[in-house]
Tab-separated table of C-alpha atoms in Angstrom:
chain	number	residue	atom	x	y	z
F	1	GLU	CA	-131.860	119.966	175.114
F	2	GLU	CA	-135.257	120.747	173.596
F	3	ILE	CA	-134.861	117.953	171.040
F	4	TYR	CA	-133.897	115.465	173.752
F	5	ARG	CA	-136.967	116.472	175.808
F	6	LEU	CA	-139.231	115.938	172.787
F	7	LEU	CA	-137.688	112.543	172.036
F	8	ARG	CA	-138.179	111.491	175.663
F	9	ARG	CA	-141.754	112.772	175.741
F	10	TYR	CA	-142.738	110.717	172.697
F	11	GLY	CA	-140.614	107.659	173.490
F	12	VAL	CA	-138.316	108.023	170.476
F	13	ALA	CA	-134.743	106.758	170.705
F	14	LEU	CA	-131.877	109.007	169.727
F	15	CYS	CA	-129.522	106.984	167.553
F	16	LEU	CA	-126.171	106.754	169.343
F	17	SER	CA	-124.134	106.974	166.181
F	18	ASP	CA	-120.360	106.737	165.856
F	19	SER	CA	-118.414	108.064	162.888
F	20	ALA	CA	-115.633	110.540	162.222
F	21	ARG	CA	-117.992	112.674	160.154
F	22	TYR	CA	-120.741	113.390	162.697
F	23	PRO	CA	-120.742	114.390	166.369
F	24	ARG	CA	-121.606	111.666	168.837
F	25	HIS	CA	-124.143	112.177	171.603
F	26	ASP	CA	-124.470	109.283	174.059
F	27	ILE	CA	-127.826	110.419	175.413
F	28	LEU	CA	-130.586	107.931	176.117
F	29	THR	CA	-134.057	109.250	175.359
F	30	THR	CA	-135.993	106.007	175.870
F	31	ASP	CA	-135.679	102.723	177.752
F	32	PHE	CA	-133.386	101.166	175.147
F	33	ALA	CA	-130.161	102.146	173.413
F	34	TYR	CA	-129.968	102.143	169.615
F	35	CYS	CA	-126.315	102.232	168.525
F	36	ARG	CA	-124.856	102.417	165.011
F	37	LEU	CA	-121.117	102.078	164.515
F	38	HIS	CA	-120.142	103.390	161.089
F	39	GLY	CA	-116.348	103.130	161.243
F	40	ARG	CA	-113.477	105.573	161.789
F	41	PRO	CA	-111.794	107.383	160.131
F	42	GLU	CA	-113.464	106.374	156.849
F	43	LEU	CA	-117.251	106.305	157.072
F	44	PHE	CA	-118.744	102.854	156.314
F	45	ALA	CA	-115.317	101.324	155.627
F	46	SER	CA	-112.854	101.519	158.526
F	47	PRO	CA	-112.507	98.758	161.091
F	48	TYR	CA	-112.668	99.459	164.812
F	49	SER	CA	-109.552	98.612	166.804
F	50	GLU	CA	-109.798	96.356	169.830
F	51	ALA	CA	-109.176	99.433	172.019
F	52	ASP	CA	-112.119	101.207	170.334
F	53	LEU	CA	-114.329	98.181	170.901
F	54	GLU	CA	-113.195	97.896	174.530
F	55	ARG	CA	-114.413	101.496	175.066
F	56	GLU	CA	-117.723	100.629	173.389
F	57	ALA	CA	-118.050	97.515	175.552
F	58	ARG	CA	-117.506	99.536	178.740
F	59	GLN	CA	-120.218	102.011	177.707
F	60	LEU	CA	-122.616	99.235	176.713
F	61	GLN	CA	-121.983	97.467	180.017
F	62	THR	CA	-123.127	100.594	181.895
F	63	TYR	CA	-126.404	100.434	179.962
F	64	PHE	CA	-126.808	96.700	180.677
F	65	ASP	CA	-126.080	97.277	184.363
F	66	ALA	CA	-128.806	99.940	184.419
F	67	GLY	CA	-131.299	97.472	182.921
F	68	VAL	CA	-131.332	99.094	179.480
F	69	ASP	CA	-131.837	96.914	176.399
F	70	VAL	CA	-129.161	97.609	173.797
F	71	TYR	CA	-129.235	97.188	170.015
F	72	VAL	CA	-125.919	97.602	168.185
F	73	TYR	CA	-125.556	97.727	164.415
F	74	PHE	CA	-122.199	97.838	162.666
F	75	ASN	CA	-122.365	99.733	159.401
F	76	ASN	CA	-118.691	99.556	158.448
F	77	THR	CA	-119.479	96.995	155.785
F	78	LYS	CA	-117.815	98.510	152.720
F	79	ALA	CA	-114.572	96.636	153.389
F	80	GLY	CA	-116.219	93.781	155.307
F	81	HIS	CA	-115.221	94.754	158.863
F	82	ALA	CA	-118.676	94.681	160.459
F	83	ILE	CA	-118.844	90.946	161.174
F	84	ASP	CA	-115.393	90.706	162.743
F	85	ASN	CA	-116.016	93.846	164.796
F	86	ALA	CA	-119.373	92.491	165.997
F	87	ARG	CA	-117.790	89.180	167.017
F	88	THR	CA	-115.026	90.995	168.880
F	89	LEU	CA	-117.533	93.210	170.698
F	90	LEU	CA	-119.599	90.172	171.710
F	91	ALA	CA	-116.480	88.456	173.031
F	92	LEU	CA	-115.454	91.556	174.994
F	93	LEU	CA	-118.895	91.568	176.579
F	94	GLY	CA	-118.535	87.898	177.469
F	95	CYS	CA	-121.399	86.927	175.184
F	96	HIS	CA	-122.016	83.832	173.153
F	97	THR	CA	-120.835	84.348	169.572
F	98	PRO	CA	-123.358	82.762	167.209
F	99	THR	CA	-122.386	80.499	164.375
F	100	PRO	CA	-123.436	81.520	160.836
F	101	GLY	CA	-127.197	81.318	160.516
F	102	GLU	CA	-127.799	81.245	164.277
F	103	PRO	CA	-129.792	84.261	165.491
F	104	VAL	CA	-128.098	86.594	167.966
F	105	ARG	CA	-131.397	87.816	169.361
F	106	ASN	CA	-132.146	86.771	172.934
F	107	ARG	CA	-128.745	85.126	173.315
F	108	GLY	CA	-125.921	86.137	175.564
F	109	TRP	CA	-126.601	89.514	177.082
F	110	LYS	CA	-128.473	90.106	180.257
F	111	GLN	CA	-131.880	91.389	179.336
F	112	ARG	CA	-134.513	92.906	181.533
F	113	GLY	CA	-136.248	90.098	183.371
F	114	HIS	CA	-133.739	87.476	182.206
F	115	ASN	CA	-130.547	86.110	183.684
F	116	LYS	CA	-128.936	84.889	180.469
F	117	ARG	CA	-125.339	85.916	179.950
């Protein structure tokens, strides 16, 4: 709890990290969520199942509904699963899936002060 208080005091985000190797703490310490999805069971290599991504989407939706900006990074790139997992997560959230080379930023998700979906 002391660490979380310090992070909140100084406006530092706790990385909401998912992997089989490290414990996960879904605790927001600032006004945005910084999420890293590393793959399970093999760190950096395993794909997420659709059921796993549905759980992530439900959690992310609670942040969106609370007006929290969310940044999600897939780091399960060793076997090339990150892009497919990111596309699936975007689809589950009802977001526009960008074409190659098109930036994802400011597209799709509701953002504070915006009504884009």
